[in-house]
PDB file of C-alpha atoms in Angstrom:
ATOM      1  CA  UNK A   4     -26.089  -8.238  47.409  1.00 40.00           C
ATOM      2  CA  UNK A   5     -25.124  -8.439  43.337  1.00 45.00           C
ATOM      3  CA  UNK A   6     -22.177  -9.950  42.502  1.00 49.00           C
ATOM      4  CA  UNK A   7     -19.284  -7.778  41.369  1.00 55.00           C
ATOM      5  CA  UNK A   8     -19.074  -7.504  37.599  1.00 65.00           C
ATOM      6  CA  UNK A   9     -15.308  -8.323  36.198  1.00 72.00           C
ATOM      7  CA  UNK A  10     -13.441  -5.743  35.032  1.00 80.00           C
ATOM      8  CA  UNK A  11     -13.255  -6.042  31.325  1.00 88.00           C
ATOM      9  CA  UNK A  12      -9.921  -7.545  29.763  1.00 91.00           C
ATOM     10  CA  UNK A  13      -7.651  -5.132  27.329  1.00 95.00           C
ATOM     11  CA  UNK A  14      -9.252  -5.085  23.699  1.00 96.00           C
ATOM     12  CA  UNK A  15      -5.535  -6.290  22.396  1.00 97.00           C
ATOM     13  CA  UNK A  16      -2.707  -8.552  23.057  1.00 96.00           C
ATOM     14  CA  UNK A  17      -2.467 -11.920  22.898  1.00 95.00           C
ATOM     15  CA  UNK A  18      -4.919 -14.657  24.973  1.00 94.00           C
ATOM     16  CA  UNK A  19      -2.334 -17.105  26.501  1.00 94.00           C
ATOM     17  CA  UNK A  20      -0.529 -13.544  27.471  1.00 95.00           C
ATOM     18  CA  UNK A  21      -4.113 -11.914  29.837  1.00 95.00           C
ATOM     19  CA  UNK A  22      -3.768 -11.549  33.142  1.00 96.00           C
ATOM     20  CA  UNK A  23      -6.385 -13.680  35.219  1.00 95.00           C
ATOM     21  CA  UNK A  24      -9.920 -12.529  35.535  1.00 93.00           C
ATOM     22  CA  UNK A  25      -9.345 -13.288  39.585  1.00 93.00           C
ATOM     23  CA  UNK A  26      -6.104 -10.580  39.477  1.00 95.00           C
ATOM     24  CA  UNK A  27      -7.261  -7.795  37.314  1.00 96.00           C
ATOM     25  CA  UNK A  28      -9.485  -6.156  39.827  1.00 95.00           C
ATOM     26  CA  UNK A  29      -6.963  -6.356  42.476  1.00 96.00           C
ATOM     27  CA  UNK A  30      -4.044  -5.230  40.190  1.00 96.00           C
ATOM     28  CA  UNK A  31      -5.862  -2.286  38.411  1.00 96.00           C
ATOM     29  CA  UNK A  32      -6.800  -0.852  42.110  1.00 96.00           C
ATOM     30  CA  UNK A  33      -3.346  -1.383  43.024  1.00 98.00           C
ATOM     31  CA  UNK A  34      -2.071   0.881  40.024  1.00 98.00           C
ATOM     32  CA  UNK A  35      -4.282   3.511  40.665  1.00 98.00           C
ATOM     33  CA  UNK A  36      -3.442   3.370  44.258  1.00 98.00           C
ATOM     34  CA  UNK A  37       0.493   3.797  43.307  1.00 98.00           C
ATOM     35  CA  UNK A  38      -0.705   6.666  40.697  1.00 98.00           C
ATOM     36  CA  UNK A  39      -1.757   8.601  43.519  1.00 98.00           C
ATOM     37  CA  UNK A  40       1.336   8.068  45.823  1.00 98.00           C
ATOM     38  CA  UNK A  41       3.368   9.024  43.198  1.00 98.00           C
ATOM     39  CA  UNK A  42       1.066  11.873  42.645  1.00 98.00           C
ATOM     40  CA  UNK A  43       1.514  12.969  45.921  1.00 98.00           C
ATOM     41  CA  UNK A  44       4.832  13.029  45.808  1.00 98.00           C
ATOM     42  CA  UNK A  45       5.100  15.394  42.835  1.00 98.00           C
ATOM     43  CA  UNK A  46       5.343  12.938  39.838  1.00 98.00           C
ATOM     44  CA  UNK A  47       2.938  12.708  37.046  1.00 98.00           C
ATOM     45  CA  UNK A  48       3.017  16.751  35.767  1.00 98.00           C
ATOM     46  CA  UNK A  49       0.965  17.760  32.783  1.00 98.00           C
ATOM     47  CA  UNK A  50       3.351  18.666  29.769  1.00 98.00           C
ATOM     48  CA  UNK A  51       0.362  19.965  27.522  1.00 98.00           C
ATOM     49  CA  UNK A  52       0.127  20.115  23.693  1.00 98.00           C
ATOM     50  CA  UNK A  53       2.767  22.499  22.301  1.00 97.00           C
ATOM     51  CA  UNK A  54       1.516  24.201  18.850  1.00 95.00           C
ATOM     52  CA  UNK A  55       3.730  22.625  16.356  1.00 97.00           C
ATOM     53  CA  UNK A  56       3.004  18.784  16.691  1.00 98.00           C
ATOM     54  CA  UNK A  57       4.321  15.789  14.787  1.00 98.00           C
ATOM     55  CA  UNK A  58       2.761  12.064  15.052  1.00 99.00           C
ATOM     56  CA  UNK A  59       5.139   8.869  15.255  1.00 99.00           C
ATOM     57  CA  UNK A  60       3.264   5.301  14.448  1.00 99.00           C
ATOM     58  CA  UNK A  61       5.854   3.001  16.538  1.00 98.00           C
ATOM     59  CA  UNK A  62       5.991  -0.820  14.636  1.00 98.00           C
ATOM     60  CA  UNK A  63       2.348  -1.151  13.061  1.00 98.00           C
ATOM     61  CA  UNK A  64       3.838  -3.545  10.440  1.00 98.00           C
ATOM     62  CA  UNK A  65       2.613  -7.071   9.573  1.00 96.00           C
ATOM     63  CA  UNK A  66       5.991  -8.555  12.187  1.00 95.00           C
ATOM     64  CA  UNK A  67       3.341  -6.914  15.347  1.00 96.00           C
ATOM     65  CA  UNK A  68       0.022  -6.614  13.783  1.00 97.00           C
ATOM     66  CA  UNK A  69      -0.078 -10.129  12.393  1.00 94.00           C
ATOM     67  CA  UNK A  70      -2.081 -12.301  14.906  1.00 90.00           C
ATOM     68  CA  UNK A  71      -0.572 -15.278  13.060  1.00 87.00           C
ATOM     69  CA  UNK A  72       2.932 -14.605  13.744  1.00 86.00           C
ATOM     70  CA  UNK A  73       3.215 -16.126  17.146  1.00 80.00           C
ATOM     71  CA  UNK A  74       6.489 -15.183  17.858  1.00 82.00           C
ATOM     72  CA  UNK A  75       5.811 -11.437  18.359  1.00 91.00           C
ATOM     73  CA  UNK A  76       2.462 -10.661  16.662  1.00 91.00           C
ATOM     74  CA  UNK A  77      -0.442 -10.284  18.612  1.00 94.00           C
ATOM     75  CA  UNK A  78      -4.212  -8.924  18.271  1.00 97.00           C
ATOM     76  CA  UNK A  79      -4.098  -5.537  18.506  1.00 98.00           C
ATOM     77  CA  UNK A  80      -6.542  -4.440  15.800  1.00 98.00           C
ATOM     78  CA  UNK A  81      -8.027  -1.861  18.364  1.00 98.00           C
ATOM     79  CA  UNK A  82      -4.655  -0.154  18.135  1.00 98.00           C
ATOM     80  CA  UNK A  83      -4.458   0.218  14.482  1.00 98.00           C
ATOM     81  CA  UNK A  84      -7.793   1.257  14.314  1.00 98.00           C
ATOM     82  CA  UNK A  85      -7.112   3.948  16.736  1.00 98.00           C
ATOM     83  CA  UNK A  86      -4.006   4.611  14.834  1.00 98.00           C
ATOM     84  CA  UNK A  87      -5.568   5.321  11.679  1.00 98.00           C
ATOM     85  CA  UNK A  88      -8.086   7.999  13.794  1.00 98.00           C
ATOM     86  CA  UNK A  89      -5.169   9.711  14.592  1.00 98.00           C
ATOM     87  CA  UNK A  90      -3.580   9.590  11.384  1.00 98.00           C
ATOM     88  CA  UNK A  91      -7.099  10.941   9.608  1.00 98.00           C
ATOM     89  CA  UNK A  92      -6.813  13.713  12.336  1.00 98.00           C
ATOM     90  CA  UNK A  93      -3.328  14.308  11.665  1.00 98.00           C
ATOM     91  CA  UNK A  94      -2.999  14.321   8.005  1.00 98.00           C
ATOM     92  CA  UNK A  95      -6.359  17.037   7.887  1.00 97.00           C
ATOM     93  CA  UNK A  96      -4.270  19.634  10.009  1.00 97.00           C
ATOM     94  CA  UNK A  97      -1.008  19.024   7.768  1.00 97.00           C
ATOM     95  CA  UNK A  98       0.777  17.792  10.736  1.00 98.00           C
ATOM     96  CA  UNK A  99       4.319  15.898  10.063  1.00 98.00           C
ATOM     97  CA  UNK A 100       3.496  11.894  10.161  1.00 98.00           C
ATOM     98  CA  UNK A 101       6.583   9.108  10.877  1.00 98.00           C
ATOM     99  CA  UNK A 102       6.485   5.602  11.307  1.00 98.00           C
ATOM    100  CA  UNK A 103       8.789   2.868  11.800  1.00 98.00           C
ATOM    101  CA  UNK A 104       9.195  -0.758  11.761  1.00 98.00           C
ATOM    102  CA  UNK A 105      12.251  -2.822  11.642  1.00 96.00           C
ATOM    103  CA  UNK A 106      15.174  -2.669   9.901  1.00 94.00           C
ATOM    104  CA  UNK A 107      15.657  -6.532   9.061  1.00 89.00           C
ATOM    105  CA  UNK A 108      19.260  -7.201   7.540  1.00 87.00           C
ATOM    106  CA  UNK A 109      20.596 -10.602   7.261  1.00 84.00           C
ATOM    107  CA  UNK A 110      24.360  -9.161   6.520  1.00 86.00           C
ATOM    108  CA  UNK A 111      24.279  -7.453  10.125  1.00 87.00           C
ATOM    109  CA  UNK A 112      26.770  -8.475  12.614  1.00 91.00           C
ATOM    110  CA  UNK A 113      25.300 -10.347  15.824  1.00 86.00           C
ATOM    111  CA  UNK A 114      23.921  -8.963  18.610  1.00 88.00           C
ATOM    112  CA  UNK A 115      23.914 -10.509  22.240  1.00 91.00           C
ATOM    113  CA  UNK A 116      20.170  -9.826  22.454  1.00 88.00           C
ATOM    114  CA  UNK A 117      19.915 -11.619  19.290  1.00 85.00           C
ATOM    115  CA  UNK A 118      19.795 -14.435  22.071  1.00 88.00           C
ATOM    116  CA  UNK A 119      16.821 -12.846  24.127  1.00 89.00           C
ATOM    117  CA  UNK A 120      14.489 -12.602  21.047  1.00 86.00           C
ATOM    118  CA  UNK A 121      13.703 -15.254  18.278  1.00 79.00           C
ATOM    119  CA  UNK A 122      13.543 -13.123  15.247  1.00 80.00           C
ATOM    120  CA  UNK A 123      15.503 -16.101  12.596  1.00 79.00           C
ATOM    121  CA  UNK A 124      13.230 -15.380   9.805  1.00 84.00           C
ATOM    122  CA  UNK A 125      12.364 -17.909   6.586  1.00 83.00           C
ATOM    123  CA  UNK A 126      13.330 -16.579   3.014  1.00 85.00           C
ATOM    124  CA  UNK A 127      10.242 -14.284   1.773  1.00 84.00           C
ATOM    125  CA  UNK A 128       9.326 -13.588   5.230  1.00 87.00           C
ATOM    126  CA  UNK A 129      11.040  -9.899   5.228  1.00 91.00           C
ATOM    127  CA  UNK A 130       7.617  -8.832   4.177  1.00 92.00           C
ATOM    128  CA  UNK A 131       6.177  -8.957   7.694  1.00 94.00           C
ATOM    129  CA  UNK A 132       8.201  -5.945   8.269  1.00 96.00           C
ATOM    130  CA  UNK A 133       6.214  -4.164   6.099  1.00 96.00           C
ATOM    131  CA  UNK A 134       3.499  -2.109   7.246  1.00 98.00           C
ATOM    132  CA  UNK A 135      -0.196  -2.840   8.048  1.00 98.00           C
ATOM    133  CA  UNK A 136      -1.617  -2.012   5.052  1.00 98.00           C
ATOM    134  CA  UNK A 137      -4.797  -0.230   7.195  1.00 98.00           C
ATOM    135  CA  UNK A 138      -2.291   2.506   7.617  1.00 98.00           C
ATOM    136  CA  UNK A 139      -2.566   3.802   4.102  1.00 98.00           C
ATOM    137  CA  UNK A 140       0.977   5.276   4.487  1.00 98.00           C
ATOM    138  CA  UNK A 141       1.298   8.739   1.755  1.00 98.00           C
ATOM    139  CA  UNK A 142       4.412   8.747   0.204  1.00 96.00           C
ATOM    140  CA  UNK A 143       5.464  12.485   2.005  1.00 97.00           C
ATOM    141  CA  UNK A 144       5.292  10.217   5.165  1.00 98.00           C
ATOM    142  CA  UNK A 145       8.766   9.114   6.504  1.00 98.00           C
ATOM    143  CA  UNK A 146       9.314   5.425   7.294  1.00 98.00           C
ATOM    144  CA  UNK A 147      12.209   5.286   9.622  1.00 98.00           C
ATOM    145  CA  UNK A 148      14.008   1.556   9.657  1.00 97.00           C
ATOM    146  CA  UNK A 149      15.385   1.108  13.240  1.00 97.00           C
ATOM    147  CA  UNK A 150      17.599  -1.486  14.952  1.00 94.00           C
ATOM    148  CA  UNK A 151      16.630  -0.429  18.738  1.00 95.00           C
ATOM    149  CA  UNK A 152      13.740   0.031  20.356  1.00 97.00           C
ATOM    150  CA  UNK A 153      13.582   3.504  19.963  1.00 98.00           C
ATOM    151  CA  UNK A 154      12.582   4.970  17.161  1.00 98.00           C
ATOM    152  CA  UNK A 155      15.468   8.036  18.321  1.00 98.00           C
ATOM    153  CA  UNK A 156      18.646   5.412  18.612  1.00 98.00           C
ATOM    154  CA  UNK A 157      20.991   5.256  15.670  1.00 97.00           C
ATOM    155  CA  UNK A 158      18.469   7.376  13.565  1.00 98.00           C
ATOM    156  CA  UNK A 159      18.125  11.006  12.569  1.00 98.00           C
ATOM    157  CA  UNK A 160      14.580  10.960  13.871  1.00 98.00           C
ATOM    158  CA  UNK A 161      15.426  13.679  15.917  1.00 98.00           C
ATOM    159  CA  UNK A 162      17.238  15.932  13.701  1.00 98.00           C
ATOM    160  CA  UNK A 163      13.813  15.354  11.439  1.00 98.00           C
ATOM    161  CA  UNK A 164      11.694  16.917  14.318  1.00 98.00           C
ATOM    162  CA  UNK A 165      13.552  19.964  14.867  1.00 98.00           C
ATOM    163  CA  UNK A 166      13.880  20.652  11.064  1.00 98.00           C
ATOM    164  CA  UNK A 167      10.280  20.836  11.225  1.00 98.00           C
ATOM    165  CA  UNK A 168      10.114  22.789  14.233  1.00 98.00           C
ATOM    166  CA  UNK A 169       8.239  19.886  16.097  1.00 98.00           C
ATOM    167  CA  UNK A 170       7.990  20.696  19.935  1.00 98.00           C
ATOM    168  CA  UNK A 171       5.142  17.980  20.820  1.00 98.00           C
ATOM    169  CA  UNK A 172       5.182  14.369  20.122  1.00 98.00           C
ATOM    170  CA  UNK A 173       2.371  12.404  20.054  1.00 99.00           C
ATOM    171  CA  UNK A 174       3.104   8.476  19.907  1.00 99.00           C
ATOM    172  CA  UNK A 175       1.024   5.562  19.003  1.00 99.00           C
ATOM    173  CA  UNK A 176       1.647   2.017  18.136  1.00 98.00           C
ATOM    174  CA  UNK A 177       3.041  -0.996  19.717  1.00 98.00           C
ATOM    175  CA  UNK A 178       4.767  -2.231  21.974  1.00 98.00           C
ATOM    176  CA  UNK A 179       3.956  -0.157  25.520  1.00 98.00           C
ATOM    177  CA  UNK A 180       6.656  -1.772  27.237  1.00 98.00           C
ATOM    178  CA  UNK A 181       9.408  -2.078  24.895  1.00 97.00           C
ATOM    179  CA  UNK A 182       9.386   0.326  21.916  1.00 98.00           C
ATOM    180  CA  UNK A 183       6.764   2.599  22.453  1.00 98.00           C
ATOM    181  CA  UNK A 184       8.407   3.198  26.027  1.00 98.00           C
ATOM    182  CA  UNK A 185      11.695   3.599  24.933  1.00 98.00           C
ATOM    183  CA  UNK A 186      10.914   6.392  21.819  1.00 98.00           C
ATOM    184  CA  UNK A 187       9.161   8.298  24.753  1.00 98.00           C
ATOM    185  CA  UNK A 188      12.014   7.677  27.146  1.00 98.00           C
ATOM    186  CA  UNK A 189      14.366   9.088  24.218  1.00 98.00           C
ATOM    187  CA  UNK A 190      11.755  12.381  23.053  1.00 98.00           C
ATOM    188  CA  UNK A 191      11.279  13.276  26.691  1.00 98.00           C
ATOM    189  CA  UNK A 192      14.026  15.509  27.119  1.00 96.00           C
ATOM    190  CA  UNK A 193      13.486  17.648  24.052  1.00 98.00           C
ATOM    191  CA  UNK A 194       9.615  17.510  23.123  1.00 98.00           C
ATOM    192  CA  UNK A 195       6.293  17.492  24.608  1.00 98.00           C
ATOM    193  CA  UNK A 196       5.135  13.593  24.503  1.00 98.00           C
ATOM    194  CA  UNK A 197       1.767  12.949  24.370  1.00 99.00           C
ATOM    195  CA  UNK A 198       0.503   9.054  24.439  1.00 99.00           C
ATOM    196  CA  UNK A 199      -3.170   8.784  23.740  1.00 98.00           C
ATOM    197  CA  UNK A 200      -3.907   5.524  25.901  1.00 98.00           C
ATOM    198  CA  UNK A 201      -6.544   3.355  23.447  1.00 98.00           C
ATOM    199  CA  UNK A 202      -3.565   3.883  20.227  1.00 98.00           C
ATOM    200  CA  UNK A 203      -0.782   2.102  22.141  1.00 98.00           C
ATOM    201  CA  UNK A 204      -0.712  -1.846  22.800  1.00 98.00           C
ATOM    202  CA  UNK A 205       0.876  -4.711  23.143  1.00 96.00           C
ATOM    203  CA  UNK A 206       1.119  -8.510  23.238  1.00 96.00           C
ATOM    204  CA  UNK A 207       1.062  -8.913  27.423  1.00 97.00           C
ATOM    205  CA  UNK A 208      -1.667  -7.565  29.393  1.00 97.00           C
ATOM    206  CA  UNK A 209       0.385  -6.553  32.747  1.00 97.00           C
ATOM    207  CA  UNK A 210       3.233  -5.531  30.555  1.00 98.00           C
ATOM    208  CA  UNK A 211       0.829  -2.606  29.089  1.00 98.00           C
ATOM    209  CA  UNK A 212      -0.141  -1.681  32.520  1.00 98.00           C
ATOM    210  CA  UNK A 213       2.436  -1.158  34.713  1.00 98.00           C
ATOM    211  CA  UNK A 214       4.814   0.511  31.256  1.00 98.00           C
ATOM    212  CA  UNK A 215       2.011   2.635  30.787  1.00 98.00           C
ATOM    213  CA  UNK A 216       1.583   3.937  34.344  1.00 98.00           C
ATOM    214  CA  UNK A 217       5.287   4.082  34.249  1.00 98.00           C
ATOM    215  CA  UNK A 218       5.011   6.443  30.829  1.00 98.00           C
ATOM    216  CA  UNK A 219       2.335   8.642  32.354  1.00 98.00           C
ATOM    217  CA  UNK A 220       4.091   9.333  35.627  1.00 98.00           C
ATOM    218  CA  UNK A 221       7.706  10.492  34.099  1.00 98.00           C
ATOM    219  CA  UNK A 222       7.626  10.699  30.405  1.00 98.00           C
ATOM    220  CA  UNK A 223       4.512  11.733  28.956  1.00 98.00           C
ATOM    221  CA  UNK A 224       0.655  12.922  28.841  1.00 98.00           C
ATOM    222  CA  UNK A 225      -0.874  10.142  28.355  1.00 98.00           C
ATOM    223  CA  UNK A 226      -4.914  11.306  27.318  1.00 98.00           C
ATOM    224  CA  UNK A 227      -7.741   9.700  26.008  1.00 98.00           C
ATOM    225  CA  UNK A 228      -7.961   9.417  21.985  1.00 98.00           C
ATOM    226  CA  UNK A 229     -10.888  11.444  21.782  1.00 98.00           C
ATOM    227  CA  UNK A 230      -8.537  14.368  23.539  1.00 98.00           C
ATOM    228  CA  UNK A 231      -5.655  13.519  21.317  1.00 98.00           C
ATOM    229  CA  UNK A 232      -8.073  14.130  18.122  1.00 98.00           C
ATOM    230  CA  UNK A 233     -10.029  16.863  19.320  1.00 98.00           C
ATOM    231  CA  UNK A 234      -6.776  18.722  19.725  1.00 98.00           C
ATOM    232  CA  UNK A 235      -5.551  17.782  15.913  1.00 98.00           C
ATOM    233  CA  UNK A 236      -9.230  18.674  14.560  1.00 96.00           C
ATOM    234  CA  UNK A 237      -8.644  22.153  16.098  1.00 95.00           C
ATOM    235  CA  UNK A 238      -5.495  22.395  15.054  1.00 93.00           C
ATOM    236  CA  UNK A 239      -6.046  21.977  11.256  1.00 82.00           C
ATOM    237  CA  UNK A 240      -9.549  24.902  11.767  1.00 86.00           C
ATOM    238  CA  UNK A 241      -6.242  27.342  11.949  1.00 73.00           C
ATOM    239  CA  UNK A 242      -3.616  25.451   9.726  1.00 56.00           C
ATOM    240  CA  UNK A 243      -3.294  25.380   6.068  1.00 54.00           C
ATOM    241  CA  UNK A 244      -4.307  22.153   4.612  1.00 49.00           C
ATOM    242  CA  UNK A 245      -1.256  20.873   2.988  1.00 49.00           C
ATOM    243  CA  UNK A 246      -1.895  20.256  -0.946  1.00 46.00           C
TER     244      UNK A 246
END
């Protein structure tokens, strides 16, 4: 009998942060095995692409993308890479583009997660809040500066969207369990959310899993890229191109 090849580890995150070659099998069959329980029970609906779409980049600055920066950085080049797809796609069929990162502040008052996360940064080091260069941001592009993990809280994000007549949201970037979850958690309830699964990432392998399950069962479609683009492509065949 051949031995069982290994399923192959996430293309991102961080090494000391991967689950164990001798786990992934058995937790990747337990996921799917919970998908279709859940499924069975009526969760997991297909919202569909609306017709008037905007894309949010979620924390694709230097702070995340930066392998170097131990603290919350991690190897997730696959993600910007299939970021900047999306973005091509997007830009071709005139189709608003946000993004966000952090909005560092030394003046602001203490928070009591301040004591969860080490984010005590040197002098000059405010530039790893800036974003990964490989995003080529255009200046008609809003960057949106945020203090929570969603890109909705204490923003006008959402009175953006509806100014532009958005009605589907399709989010990318980093991190599945924390921001990228909560910005879909937050659009849910007003627009279509479409993830598409290789453009969001993060640091910790199981993290991304079960958060990403968790996305695709109550909050969102979450599609391959190719889909995602395919649908954007089409899109700009019947929409002006923006000059």
């Amino acid at each position: 009998m051949a031995a069982e090849s290994k399923p192959n580890p996430l293309p991102f995150g961080s090494e000391d942060l991967r689950l164990p070659d001798e786990l992934r099998t058995a937790l990747r069959a337990h996921l799917a095995a919970l998908r279709d329980r859940y499924v069975e029970r009526g969760w997991a609906g297909r919202v569909g692409f609306g017709r008037h779409p905007a894309l949010i980049v979620i924390d694709l600055a230097l702070w995340w993308t930066d392998r170097q920066n131990l603290r919350q950085g991690s190897d997730v080049d696959s993600v910007v890479d299939a970021a900047c797809r999306l973005l091509q796609a997007a830009r071709a069929a005139a189709v608003p583009v946000f993004f966000t990162t952090w909005d560092y502040d030394r003046s602001m008052p203490p928070s009591p997660h301040d004591l969860k996360v080490n984010m005590k940064l040197k002098p000059g080091e405010e530039a790893l809040f800036n974003l990964d260069s490989r995003l080529e941001r255009r200046e008609n592009e809003r960057l949106i500066a945020k203090r929570y993990a969603s890109a909705f809280k204490g923003t006008n994000l959402h009175e953006n969207l509806t100014a532009l007549g958005v009605d589907t949201l399709i989010v990318a970037g980093v991190s599945t369990s924390h921001c990228v979850y909560a910005t879909c958690r937050d659009a849910t309830d007003s627009f279509r959310v479409i993830v598409p699964r290789e453009a969001v990432g993060e640091r910790c392998e199981i993290m991304h899993e079960v958060n990403l399950l968790d996305i695709e069962l109550d909050l969102a479609d979450v599609l391959p890229l190719d889909d995602v683009v395919s649908y954007l492509e089409r899109l700009g065949q019947i929409k002006p191109i923006a000059k």
